[in-house]
Short mmCIF file of C-alpha atoms in Angstrom, two decimals:
data_model
loop_
_atom_site.label_atom_id
_atom_site.label_comp_id
_atom_site.label_asym_id
_atom_site.label_seq_id
_atom_site.Cartn_x
_atom_site.Cartn_y
_atom_site.Cartn_z
CA MET L 1467 -5.23 -21.89 35.58
CA LYS L 1468 -6.10 -18.20 35.23
CA ILE L 1469 -4.74 -15.84 32.57
CA ALA L 1470 -5.05 -12.09 32.16
CA GLY L 1471 -4.89 -9.51 29.40
CA LEU L 1472 -3.65 -5.97 30.03
CA ASP L 1473 -4.73 -3.33 27.51
CA ILE L 1474 -2.92 0.01 27.90
CA GLY L 1475 -4.77 2.88 26.24
CA THR L 1476 -4.11 6.60 25.96
CA THR L 1477 -6.61 7.51 28.68
CA GLY L 1478 -6.64 4.41 30.87
CA CYS L 1479 -5.63 0.77 31.26
CA LYS L 1480 -7.73 -2.32 31.75
CA LEU L 1481 -6.81 -5.73 33.17
CA THR L 1482 -9.20 -8.60 32.54
CA VAL L 1483 -8.87 -12.03 34.18
CA PHE L 1484 -10.09 -15.17 32.41
CA ALA L 1485 -10.53 -18.78 33.45
CA GLN L 1486 -8.88 -21.60 31.51
CA ASP L 1487 -12.15 -22.30 29.70
CA GLY L 1488 -12.28 -18.71 28.43
CA ARG L 1489 -14.84 -17.33 30.87
CA CYS L 1490 -14.33 -13.71 31.90
CA LEU L 1491 -13.91 -13.73 35.68
CA ASP L 1492 -13.08 -10.18 36.65
CA GLN L 1493 -11.87 -6.82 35.43
CA ALA L 1494 -10.31 -3.61 36.72
CA TYR L 1495 -9.87 -0.23 35.02
CA GLN L 1496 -7.84 2.83 35.92
CA ASP L 1497 -7.70 6.10 34.03
CA TYR L 1498 -4.89 8.64 33.92
CA PRO L 1499 -4.62 12.21 32.63
CA VAL L 1500 -3.54 13.33 29.17
CA ARG L 1501 -2.29 16.88 28.59
CA ARG L 1502 -3.05 18.40 25.18
CA GLN L 1503 -1.84 21.90 24.33
CA SER L 1504 -1.00 23.61 21.07
CA SER L 1505 2.69 23.16 21.86
CA GLY L 1506 2.49 19.45 22.54
CA HIS L 1507 0.42 16.42 23.52
CA GLU L 1508 1.89 14.48 26.42
CA ILE L 1509 1.20 11.72 28.91
CA ASP L 1510 2.99 10.93 32.15
CA ALA L 1511 4.48 7.46 31.64
CA GLU L 1512 4.84 7.01 35.40
CA ALA L 1513 1.12 7.72 35.77
CA VAL L 1514 0.52 4.94 33.23
CA MET L 1515 2.69 2.64 35.32
CA ASP L 1516 0.80 3.62 38.47
CA GLY L 1517 -2.43 2.78 36.64
CA VAL L 1518 -1.06 -0.63 35.67
CA LEU L 1519 -0.03 -1.38 39.24
CA SER L 1520 -3.43 -0.22 40.45
CA VAL L 1521 -5.39 -2.64 38.26
CA MET L 1522 -2.92 -5.42 39.03
CA GLY L 1523 -3.39 -4.77 42.75
CA ALA L 1524 -7.17 -4.86 42.38
CA MET L 1525 -7.05 -8.18 40.55
CA GLY L 1526 -4.23 -9.61 42.68
CA ALA L 1527 -6.30 -9.14 45.81
CA ARG L 1528 -9.01 -11.39 44.36
CA HIS L 1529 -6.97 -13.60 42.02
CA PRO L 1530 -3.48 -14.23 43.43
CA ASP L 1531 -3.07 -17.35 41.26
CA ILE L 1532 -2.85 -15.77 37.79
CA ALA L 1533 -0.40 -17.73 35.59
CA GLY L 1534 0.33 -15.05 33.01
CA ILE L 1535 -0.35 -11.42 32.08
CA GLY L 1536 -0.18 -10.28 28.46
CA VAL L 1537 0.69 -6.64 27.78
CA ALA L 1538 -0.72 -4.79 24.75
CA SER L 1539 -0.62 -1.03 24.28
CA PHE L 1540 -1.36 1.91 22.04
CA GLY L 1541 1.39 2.78 19.57
CA GLU L 1542 3.98 5.39 18.60
CA THR L 1543 4.21 7.11 22.02
CA PHE L 1544 7.68 6.68 23.50
CA VAL L 1545 9.57 7.63 26.64
CA LEU L 1546 13.28 7.98 27.37
CA ALA L 1547 14.16 6.16 30.59
CA ASP L 1548 17.13 5.59 32.88
CA GLU L 1549 18.73 2.21 33.61
CA ASN L 1550 15.92 1.36 36.05
CA GLY L 1551 13.19 2.20 33.56
CA MET L 1552 12.25 5.47 35.25
CA PRO L 1553 10.93 8.08 32.79
CA LEU L 1554 13.11 11.13 32.14
CA HIS L 1555 10.37 13.31 30.60
CA PRO L 1556 6.65 13.39 29.75
CA ALA L 1557 5.95 10.94 26.93
CA MET L 1558 5.04 12.47 23.57
CA LEU L 1559 1.73 11.18 22.19
CA TYR L 1560 1.26 10.23 18.55
CA THR L 1561 -0.91 13.34 18.05
CA ASP L 1562 1.89 15.63 19.26
CA PRO L 1563 2.75 18.15 16.50
CA ARG L 1564 6.49 18.09 17.23
CA GLY L 1565 8.76 16.17 14.86
CA LYS L 1566 7.39 17.45 11.56
CA GLU L 1567 10.65 19.11 10.47
CA GLU L 1568 12.68 16.08 11.54
CA CYS L 1569 10.40 13.78 9.57
CA ALA L 1570 10.96 15.93 6.48
CA GLU L 1571 14.73 15.74 7.04
CA LEU L 1572 14.63 11.96 7.32
CA GLU L 1573 12.51 11.75 4.19
CA GLU L 1574 14.99 13.94 2.30
CA LYS L 1575 17.94 11.78 3.37
CA ILE L 1576 16.44 8.37 2.67
CA GLY L 1577 13.49 9.00 0.36
CA ARG L 1578 9.78 8.60 0.92
CA GLU L 1579 9.49 5.40 -1.10
CA ARG L 1580 12.53 3.83 0.55
CA ILE L 1581 11.19 4.49 4.06
CA ALA L 1582 7.80 3.04 3.14
CA ASP L 1583 9.44 -0.01 1.58
CA ILE L 1584 11.50 -0.73 4.71
CA THR L 1585 8.94 0.05 7.38
CA GLY L 1586 5.53 -0.40 5.74
CA THR L 1587 4.69 3.15 6.83
CA LYS L 1588 4.57 6.30 4.76
CA PRO L 1589 6.68 9.03 6.42
CA HIS L 1590 4.72 11.01 8.98
CA GLU L 1591 5.56 12.86 12.17
CA MET L 1592 3.14 10.76 14.23
CA TYR L 1593 5.68 7.93 14.31
CA SER L 1594 8.30 7.67 17.06
CA ILE L 1595 11.54 8.14 15.15
CA SER L 1596 10.81 11.76 14.12
CA LYS L 1597 9.93 12.74 17.66
CA LEU L 1598 13.07 11.00 18.94
CA MET L 1599 15.07 13.19 16.58
CA TRP L 1600 13.22 16.22 17.96
CA MET L 1601 14.04 15.20 21.53
CA LYS L 1602 17.73 14.74 20.76
CA ARG L 1603 17.88 18.13 19.06
CA HIS L 1604 15.78 20.20 21.47
CA LYS L 1605 16.26 18.34 24.78
CA PRO L 1606 19.88 17.13 24.60
CA GLU L 1607 20.31 17.29 28.36
CA ILE L 1608 17.52 14.72 28.75
CA PHE L 1609 18.43 12.59 25.74
CA SER L 1610 22.03 12.20 26.90
CA LYS L 1611 20.84 10.53 30.13
CA ALA L 1612 18.70 7.90 28.38
CA LYS L 1613 19.62 4.24 28.78
CA HIS L 1614 16.40 2.97 27.19
CA ILE L 1615 13.91 4.11 24.58
CA PHE L 1616 10.57 2.48 25.37
CA LEU L 1617 7.16 2.46 23.80
CA MET L 1618 4.40 1.80 26.31
CA GLU L 1619 4.31 -1.99 25.95
CA ASP L 1620 8.01 -2.57 26.54
CA PHE L 1621 8.09 0.17 29.18
CA VAL L 1622 5.54 -1.76 31.24
CA VAL L 1623 7.06 -5.17 30.44
CA PHE L 1624 10.48 -3.94 31.60
CA ARG L 1625 9.13 -2.47 34.82
CA LEU L 1626 7.22 -5.68 35.57
CA SER L 1627 9.80 -8.27 34.54
CA GLY L 1628 13.17 -6.54 34.13
CA ILE L 1629 13.35 -7.63 30.47
CA ALA L 1630 13.58 -5.03 27.67
CA GLN L 1631 11.69 -6.55 24.74
CA ILE L 1632 9.09 -5.26 22.29
CA ASP L 1633 6.95 -7.22 19.85
CA TYR L 1634 7.22 -6.78 16.08
CA SER L 1635 3.84 -5.09 15.60
CA LEU L 1636 4.47 -2.32 18.12
CA ALA L 1637 8.06 -1.88 16.95
CA ALA L 1638 6.65 -1.24 13.47
CA ARG L 1639 4.87 1.85 14.83
CA THR L 1640 8.20 3.66 15.20
CA MET L 1641 8.78 4.05 11.42
CA ALA L 1642 12.23 2.57 12.08
CA PHE L 1643 11.55 -1.19 12.00
CA ASP L 1644 12.17 -3.44 8.99
CA ILE L 1645 8.97 -5.45 8.48
CA ARG L 1646 10.77 -7.98 6.26
CA THR L 1647 13.77 -8.80 8.48
CA PHE L 1648 11.89 -8.13 11.75
CA ASP L 1649 14.70 -6.02 13.17
CA TRP L 1650 15.47 -2.34 13.74
CA SER L 1651 16.56 -0.66 10.51
CA ARG L 1652 20.25 0.23 10.68
CA GLU L 1653 19.82 2.60 7.73
CA ILE L 1654 17.04 4.61 9.35
CA PHE L 1655 18.62 4.80 12.81
CA THR L 1656 21.93 5.90 11.29
CA CYS L 1657 20.28 8.68 9.28
CA ALA L 1658 18.24 9.72 12.31
CA GLY L 1659 21.32 9.86 14.51
CA ILE L 1660 19.74 7.59 17.12
CA ASP L 1661 21.58 4.68 18.77
CA ARG L 1662 19.76 1.41 18.01
CA ALA L 1663 21.17 -0.08 21.20
CA LEU L 1664 18.74 2.07 23.20
CA MET L 1665 15.81 0.15 21.73
CA SER L 1666 14.36 -3.01 23.26
CA GLU L 1667 14.94 -6.39 21.61
CA ALA L 1668 12.29 -7.10 18.97
CA VAL L 1669 10.44 -10.41 19.49
CA PRO L 1670 7.41 -12.13 17.91
CA PRO L 1671 4.02 -11.14 19.34
CA GLY L 1672 3.10 -13.34 22.29
CA THR L 1673 6.68 -13.87 23.51
CA GLY L 1674 7.12 -14.38 27.23
CA ALA L 1675 9.60 -12.07 28.98
CA ASP L 1676 10.06 -13.32 32.55
CA ARG L 1677 8.05 -13.75 35.70
CA LEU L 1678 6.77 -10.78 37.66
CA LEU L 1679 9.53 -9.28 39.80
CA PRO L 1680 9.30 -10.44 43.45
CA GLU L 1681 8.86 -6.94 44.89
CA THR L 1682 6.08 -6.15 42.41
CA ALA L 1683 4.40 -9.49 43.10
CA GLU L 1684 4.31 -8.63 46.79
CA ARG L 1685 3.04 -5.11 46.12
CA THR L 1686 0.20 -6.28 43.86
CA GLY L 1687 -0.71 -9.46 45.71
CA MET L 1688 0.09 -11.61 42.67
CA LEU L 1689 2.06 -14.10 44.70
CA SER L 1690 2.14 -16.67 41.89
CA ARG L 1691 4.50 -14.29 40.04
CA PRO L 1692 2.75 -14.61 36.66
CA LEU L 1693 4.68 -14.76 33.40
CA ILE L 1694 4.77 -11.33 31.75
CA VAL L 1695 4.14 -11.63 28.01
CA SER L 1696 4.84 -9.06 25.26
CA ILE L 1697 1.65 -9.14 23.20
CA SER L 1698 1.30 -6.49 20.50
CA HIS L 1699 0.03 -3.15 19.37
CA ASP L 1700 -3.53 -2.81 20.69
CA GLN L 1701 -5.15 -3.04 17.25
CA VAL L 1702 -3.34 -6.33 16.57
CA ALA L 1703 -4.47 -7.67 19.94
CA ALA L 1704 -8.03 -6.65 19.05
CA ALA L 1705 -7.77 -8.51 15.74
CA VAL L 1706 -6.70 -11.64 17.61
CA GLY L 1707 -9.48 -11.17 20.16
CA ALA L 1708 -11.96 -10.77 17.29
CA GLY L 1709 -10.94 -14.15 15.87
CA VAL L 1710 -9.79 -12.64 12.56
CA PHE L 1711 -6.97 -14.72 11.07
CA ASP L 1712 -7.41 -14.60 7.28
CA SER L 1713 -8.11 -12.14 4.48
CA GLU L 1714 -11.85 -12.87 4.22
CA THR L 1715 -12.69 -11.01 7.43
CA ALA L 1716 -11.56 -7.68 8.86
CA VAL L 1717 -12.00 -6.05 12.25
CA ASP L 1718 -14.15 -3.00 12.93
CA GLY L 1719 -12.59 -1.62 16.10
CA ALA L 1720 -15.29 0.72 17.37
CA GLY L 1721 -13.42 2.18 20.32
CA THR L 1722 -12.11 5.64 21.14
CA VAL L 1723 -10.38 5.45 17.76
CA GLU L 1724 -12.35 3.95 14.88
CA CYS L 1725 -10.17 1.40 13.07
CA ILE L 1726 -10.76 -1.17 10.33
CA THR L 1727 -8.04 -3.83 10.34
CA PRO L 1728 -7.82 -6.18 7.32
CA VAL L 1729 -5.53 -9.24 7.36
CA TYR L 1730 -3.20 -10.11 4.47
CA ASP L 1731 -2.01 -13.65 3.83
CA SER L 1732 1.29 -12.28 2.53
CA LEU L 1733 3.06 -8.93 2.34
CA PRO L 1734 0.80 -6.63 0.25
CA ASP L 1735 2.06 -4.23 -2.38
CA LEU L 1736 3.51 -1.46 -0.23
CA ALA L 1737 3.41 1.19 -2.97
CA SER L 1738 -0.34 0.72 -3.40
CA MET L 1739 -0.93 0.73 0.34
CA SER L 1740 1.11 3.92 0.67
CA GLU L 1741 -1.34 5.83 -1.54
CA GLY L 1742 -3.91 5.62 1.24
CA ASN L 1743 -1.30 6.17 3.96
CA PHE L 1744 -2.01 2.66 5.27
CA ALA L 1745 0.67 1.26 7.54
CA VAL L 1746 1.47 -2.43 7.04
CA VAL L 1747 2.28 -4.26 10.26
CA PRO L 1748 3.46 -7.83 11.01
CA TYR L 1749 0.64 -9.99 12.39
CA VAL L 1750 0.75 -12.74 15.00
CA LEU L 1751 0.75 -15.50 12.38
CA PRO L 1752 4.08 -15.94 10.54
CA GLY L 1753 4.01 -14.47 7.04
CA LYS L 1754 0.78 -12.55 7.61
CA TYR L 1755 0.33 -8.81 7.95
CA VAL L 1756 -2.40 -6.32 8.82
CA CYS L 1757 -3.00 -2.69 7.96
CA TYR L 1758 -4.88 0.07 9.76
CA ALA L 1759 -7.57 2.25 8.22
CA PHE L 1760 -8.57 4.59 11.01
CA SER L 1761 -10.04 7.81 12.31
CA TYR L 1762 -8.56 9.43 15.41
CA THR L 1763 -12.06 10.17 16.70
CA GLY L 1764 -14.51 7.29 16.62
CA GLY L 1765 -16.15 6.70 19.97
CA ALA L 1766 -14.30 9.78 21.18
CA LEU L 1767 -16.48 11.94 18.92
CA ILE L 1768 -19.66 10.32 20.25
CA GLN L 1769 -18.45 10.95 23.80
CA TRP L 1770 -17.66 14.58 22.93
CA CYS L 1771 -21.21 15.02 21.71
CA VAL L 1772 -22.67 13.48 24.86
CA ASP L 1773 -20.43 15.40 27.26
CA ASN L 1774 -20.81 18.80 25.64
CA LEU L 1775 -24.27 18.84 24.11
CA ALA L 1776 -26.50 16.25 25.77
CA LYS L 1777 -26.96 17.88 29.21
CA LYS L 1778 -30.76 17.84 29.22
CA GLU L 1779 -30.86 14.51 27.41
CA LYS L 1780 -28.95 12.88 30.28
CA GLU L 1781 -31.70 13.95 32.66
CA LEU L 1782 -34.45 12.72 30.34
CA ALA L 1783 -32.66 9.41 29.84
CA ALA L 1784 -32.34 8.89 33.61
CA GLN L 1785 -36.06 9.51 34.02
CA LYS L 1786 -36.75 6.71 31.52
CA GLY L 1787 -34.17 4.37 33.06
CA LEU L 1788 -31.96 4.52 29.97
CA THR L 1789 -28.37 5.46 29.32
CA VAL L 1790 -27.98 8.73 27.46
CA ASN L 1791 -26.71 6.80 24.42
CA GLU L 1792 -29.79 4.56 24.42
CA PHE L 1793 -32.00 7.63 24.71
CA LEU L 1794 -30.32 9.43 21.82
CA GLU L 1795 -30.52 6.32 19.63
CA GLU L 1796 -34.27 5.80 20.06
CA ASP L 1797 -36.54 5.93 17.00
CA PHE L 1798 -33.74 5.99 14.47
CA GLU L 1799 -34.90 5.91 10.87
CA ASP L 1800 -33.50 7.78 7.87
CA PRO L 1801 -30.08 9.47 7.53
CA THR L 1802 -29.93 12.94 9.09
CA GLY L 1803 -28.47 14.66 6.04
CA ILE L 1804 -26.15 16.61 8.37
CA LEU L 1805 -22.49 16.23 7.45
CA VAL L 1806 -19.92 15.82 10.24
CA LEU L 1807 -16.24 15.74 9.33
CA PRO L 1808 -14.85 13.77 12.31
CA HIS L 1809 -11.41 15.41 12.28
CA PHE L 1810 -11.72 16.70 15.84
CA ALA L 1811 -8.16 15.49 16.55
CA GLY L 1812 -6.87 15.83 12.99
CA ALA L 1813 -7.32 13.47 10.05
CA ALA L 1814 -5.93 9.95 10.05
CA THR L 1815 -6.04 7.68 6.98
CA PRO L 1816 -6.24 8.22 4.11
CA TYR L 1817 -5.23 11.90 4.56
CA MET L 1818 -2.84 11.85 7.56
CA ASP L 1819 -3.38 15.57 8.01
CA THR L 1820 -2.85 16.73 11.59
CA GLY L 1821 -3.96 20.25 10.64
CA SER L 1822 -7.47 19.26 9.61
CA LYS L 1823 -10.35 20.18 11.94
CA GLY L 1824 -13.79 18.85 12.73
CA VAL L 1825 -16.80 20.39 10.98
CA ILE L 1826 -20.59 20.15 11.27
CA VAL L 1827 -22.47 21.26 8.14
CA GLY L 1828 -26.20 21.48 7.51
CA LEU L 1829 -27.68 22.57 10.84
CA THR L 1830 -31.02 24.36 10.96
CA ALA L 1831 -33.14 25.85 13.74
CA GLU L 1832 -34.95 22.51 13.88
CA SER L 1833 -31.78 20.44 14.41
CA SER L 1834 -31.77 18.68 17.78
CA VAL L 1835 -29.02 17.21 19.91
CA ARG L 1836 -30.29 13.81 18.82
CA ASP L 1837 -29.79 14.81 15.18
CA ILE L 1838 -26.23 16.00 15.85
CA TYR L 1839 -25.47 12.84 17.84
CA ARG L 1840 -26.61 10.62 15.01
CA ALA L 1841 -24.80 12.78 12.45
CA CYS L 1842 -21.60 12.23 14.44
CA MET L 1843 -22.19 8.46 14.18
CA GLU L 1844 -22.74 8.86 10.46
CA GLY L 1845 -19.63 11.01 10.05
CA VAL L 1846 -17.41 8.34 11.60
CA ALA L 1847 -18.91 5.72 9.27
CA TYR L 1848 -18.63 7.98 6.18
CA GLU L 1849 -14.95 8.48 7.00
CA MET L 1850 -14.44 4.71 7.03
CA LEU L 1851 -16.23 4.48 3.68
CA VAL L 1852 -13.58 6.86 2.29
CA ASN L 1853 -10.96 4.46 3.65
CA LEU L 1854 -12.66 1.49 2.00
CA GLU L 1855 -12.39 3.29 -1.35
CA TYR L 1856 -8.62 3.48 -0.96
CA LEU L 1857 -8.34 -0.07 0.35
CA LYS L 1858 -10.19 -1.43 -2.66
CA ARG L 1859 -7.89 0.49 -5.00
CA ALA L 1860 -4.96 -1.22 -3.28
CA GLY L 1861 -6.52 -4.63 -3.95
CA THR L 1862 -7.92 -5.25 -0.48
CA HIS L 1863 -11.15 -7.23 -0.36
CA PHE L 1864 -12.98 -8.74 2.60
CA THR L 1865 -16.55 -9.98 2.91
CA MET L 1866 -17.25 -9.65 6.64
CA LEU L 1867 -16.46 -7.36 9.56
CA HIS L 1868 -16.17 -8.49 13.17
CA ALA L 1869 -17.02 -5.53 15.41
CA THR L 1870 -15.34 -4.92 18.77
CA GLY L 1871 -15.10 -2.05 21.23
CA GLY L 1872 -17.76 -0.08 23.04
CA GLY L 1873 -19.42 0.95 19.78
CA ALA L 1874 -20.19 -2.70 19.01
CA ARG L 1875 -22.82 -2.59 21.76
CA SER L 1876 -24.86 -0.05 19.79
CA LYS L 1877 -27.31 -1.87 17.55
CA VAL L 1878 -28.14 1.40 15.79
CA TRP L 1879 -24.50 2.14 14.96
CA MET L 1880 -23.79 -1.42 13.85
CA GLN L 1881 -26.78 -1.48 11.50
CA MET L 1882 -25.86 1.99 10.23
CA LYS L 1883 -22.33 0.83 9.38
CA ALA L 1884 -23.57 -2.35 7.68
CA ASP L 1885 -26.01 -0.30 5.59
CA MET L 1886 -23.49 2.39 4.72
CA LEU L 1887 -20.46 0.17 4.02
CA GLY L 1888 -22.51 -2.53 2.32
CA ILE L 1889 -20.73 -5.25 4.33
CA PRO L 1890 -22.24 -7.69 6.86
CA ILE L 1891 -21.07 -7.01 10.42
CA THR L 1892 -20.97 -9.44 13.32
CA ALA L 1893 -20.74 -7.87 16.76
CA LEU L 1894 -18.78 -9.91 19.28
CA ARG L 1895 -20.18 -10.62 22.71
CA THR L 1896 -16.99 -9.43 24.38
CA ALA L 1897 -16.49 -5.82 23.36
CA ASP L 1898 -13.01 -5.62 24.90
CA ALA L 1899 -11.26 -7.60 22.18
CA GLY L 1900 -7.86 -6.16 23.12
CA THR L 1901 -7.80 -7.84 26.51
CA VAL L 1902 -9.29 -11.00 25.00
CA GLY L 1903 -6.53 -11.12 22.36
CA SER L 1904 -3.90 -10.45 25.00
CA ALA L 1905 -5.25 -13.28 27.14
CA MET L 1906 -5.44 -15.64 24.15
CA LEU L 1907 -1.75 -15.17 23.33
CA THR L 1908 -0.89 -15.34 27.04
CA GLY L 1909 -2.78 -18.61 27.27
CA ILE L 1910 -0.62 -20.02 24.48
CA ALA L 1911 2.58 -18.77 26.16
CA THR L 1912 1.61 -20.37 29.48
CA GLY L 1913 0.41 -23.67 27.98
CA CYS L 1914 -3.28 -23.01 28.64
CA PHE L 1915 -4.11 -23.25 24.91
CA LYS L 1916 -2.42 -25.27 22.15
CA ASP L 1917 -2.64 -22.59 19.47
CA LEU L 1918 -4.72 -19.66 18.20
CA LYS L 1919 -7.46 -21.93 16.88
CA ASP L 1920 -7.79 -23.55 20.30
CA ALA L 1921 -7.72 -20.17 22.04
CA ALA L 1922 -10.37 -18.71 19.72
CA ALA L 1923 -12.65 -21.70 20.27
CA HIS L 1924 -12.59 -20.94 23.99
CA MET L 1925 -12.66 -17.13 23.97
CA VAL L 1926 -14.22 -15.66 20.81
CA GLU L 1927 -18.01 -15.53 20.98
CA LYS L 1928 -20.28 -13.92 18.40
CA ALA L 1929 -23.28 -11.91 19.54
CA GLU L 1930 -25.41 -10.46 16.74
CA ALA L 1931 -25.15 -10.16 12.96
CA TYR L 1932 -26.18 -7.11 10.93
CA THR L 1933 -26.99 -7.43 7.23
CA PRO L 1934 -26.85 -4.45 4.82
CA ARG L 1935 -30.23 -3.15 3.69
CA GLN L 1936 -30.13 -2.11 0.06
CA GLU L 1937 -32.69 0.71 0.40
CA MET L 1938 -30.74 2.31 3.25
CA HIS L 1939 -27.44 1.77 1.44
CA GLN L 1940 -28.73 3.80 -1.50
CA LYS L 1941 -29.85 6.63 0.80
CA TYR L 1942 -26.45 6.78 2.47
CA GLU L 1943 -24.71 6.54 -0.90
CA SER L 1944 -26.50 9.67 -2.07
CA ILE L 1945 -25.39 11.67 0.99
CA TYR L 1946 -21.89 10.17 0.83
CA ARG L 1947 -21.34 11.81 -2.54
CA ARG L 1948 -21.70 15.16 -0.75
CA TYR L 1949 -19.57 14.03 2.19
CA ARG L 1950 -16.77 13.05 -0.20
CA LYS L 1951 -16.36 16.74 -1.14
CA LEU L 1952 -16.36 18.04 2.44
CA TYR L 1953 -12.67 17.67 3.36
CA LYS L 1954 -11.34 19.49 0.29
CA ALA L 1955 -13.97 22.20 0.62
CA VAL L 1956 -13.25 22.93 4.28
CA ARG L 1957 -9.50 22.35 4.54
CA PRO L 1958 -8.43 25.70 2.93
CA LEU L 1959 -10.51 27.56 5.55
CA VAL L 1960 -8.63 26.09 8.50
CA GLN L 1961 -6.13 28.49 10.01
CA GLU L 1962 -3.55 25.83 10.84
CA GLU L 1963 -0.67 24.81 8.57
CA THR L 1964 -1.54 24.70 4.88
CA LEU L 1965 -1.30 21.53 2.85
#
């Protein structure tokens, strides 16, 4: 039996095929364009669907006998669709600035504390419900035609299986889902003026929808018509793929977005979590929850540095037979002392300030691209240290991090994080934890695995452990005290909206 995990991201989607014993057999990736302008940040949902069909076709040609495909996706972004699931407009990304006024209106009607208590999320325009209100108000001719409101997971599941269902964790990213009753909040939808009937049915993570539609099976070569499974929000899938199932261990998702995901054995105190703007989300295990402490630019900031600054370094790296990242990470020793505020796409937790901007402070005529590159790595880690401060205040404690994502392959970055955060980190051998988690839950849905423990035994493999070094921790701690002042010092100088 073969199983597959589909991970739908903001810039591309990936389908990974696994054997029944957990071995990774094959993988396909397809990117798609994102349009970011000052007026809005959008993605073509049909282009996402084309990407999904592309990777399915690539894998179907070589693996026509796949038993199940699990679908996980990024959150918040929604699309209005007709009765056939065809998009009616470009999908609004979570970073889109529209919806701020509508969020304030919703907060005024219901109350900030009440919304947070129902949904586990502090009111913010990044969530779907505010942008839905914006669409209804500013694009009524489009909104009136909608027969479905989809996030990306249920959009793809519907197009593949004909079933409109969304898992609890992704539904929670709308700021309109009750995380206690596991259903859409009648109170919030009524105040927002949005018909709940347009939303997909909410189901537990890992719930099978139906088999792949015959015409799509023929188009993709997946003649076995695999079971399509609604998995979860991508960060939840990554937590599953990282083998994190209790409160002692958290996930360090070192991908495009940097995200630390702790697990809670019961519903945490929502008022305390709200102080750090941490969203509380239902987990795959009944009664357990996770939260997200994240920066919009993690690996994305490192890539920005490489793409825009490391032109000559790419040539030098090629001459030495190295990747540019390996070249820039050679001979790493002490902290750079350069401060990088990684708010290149706005600030996520604990600030949730879309108007904040990225900053590099402390450059001299001697500063090299290598210095700036490493300072960017440090800036991402310092930002997560700020998040850990807030998590600890809310009573969150964990003793180990399991690292996933492309950043987990960097020994320099992993050791830097362990030193700076003062927490041991174990990098996992499979960096793509999202597709692993998707496949694990798909394996349970198709009968390949008995339960999560069985699935983890087959599919979660540890690679290398990094232990904090006290001397380095003290050096970073000294610089961190300066970093802690950076956001408040710089924010008033930014020309965007004031706080």
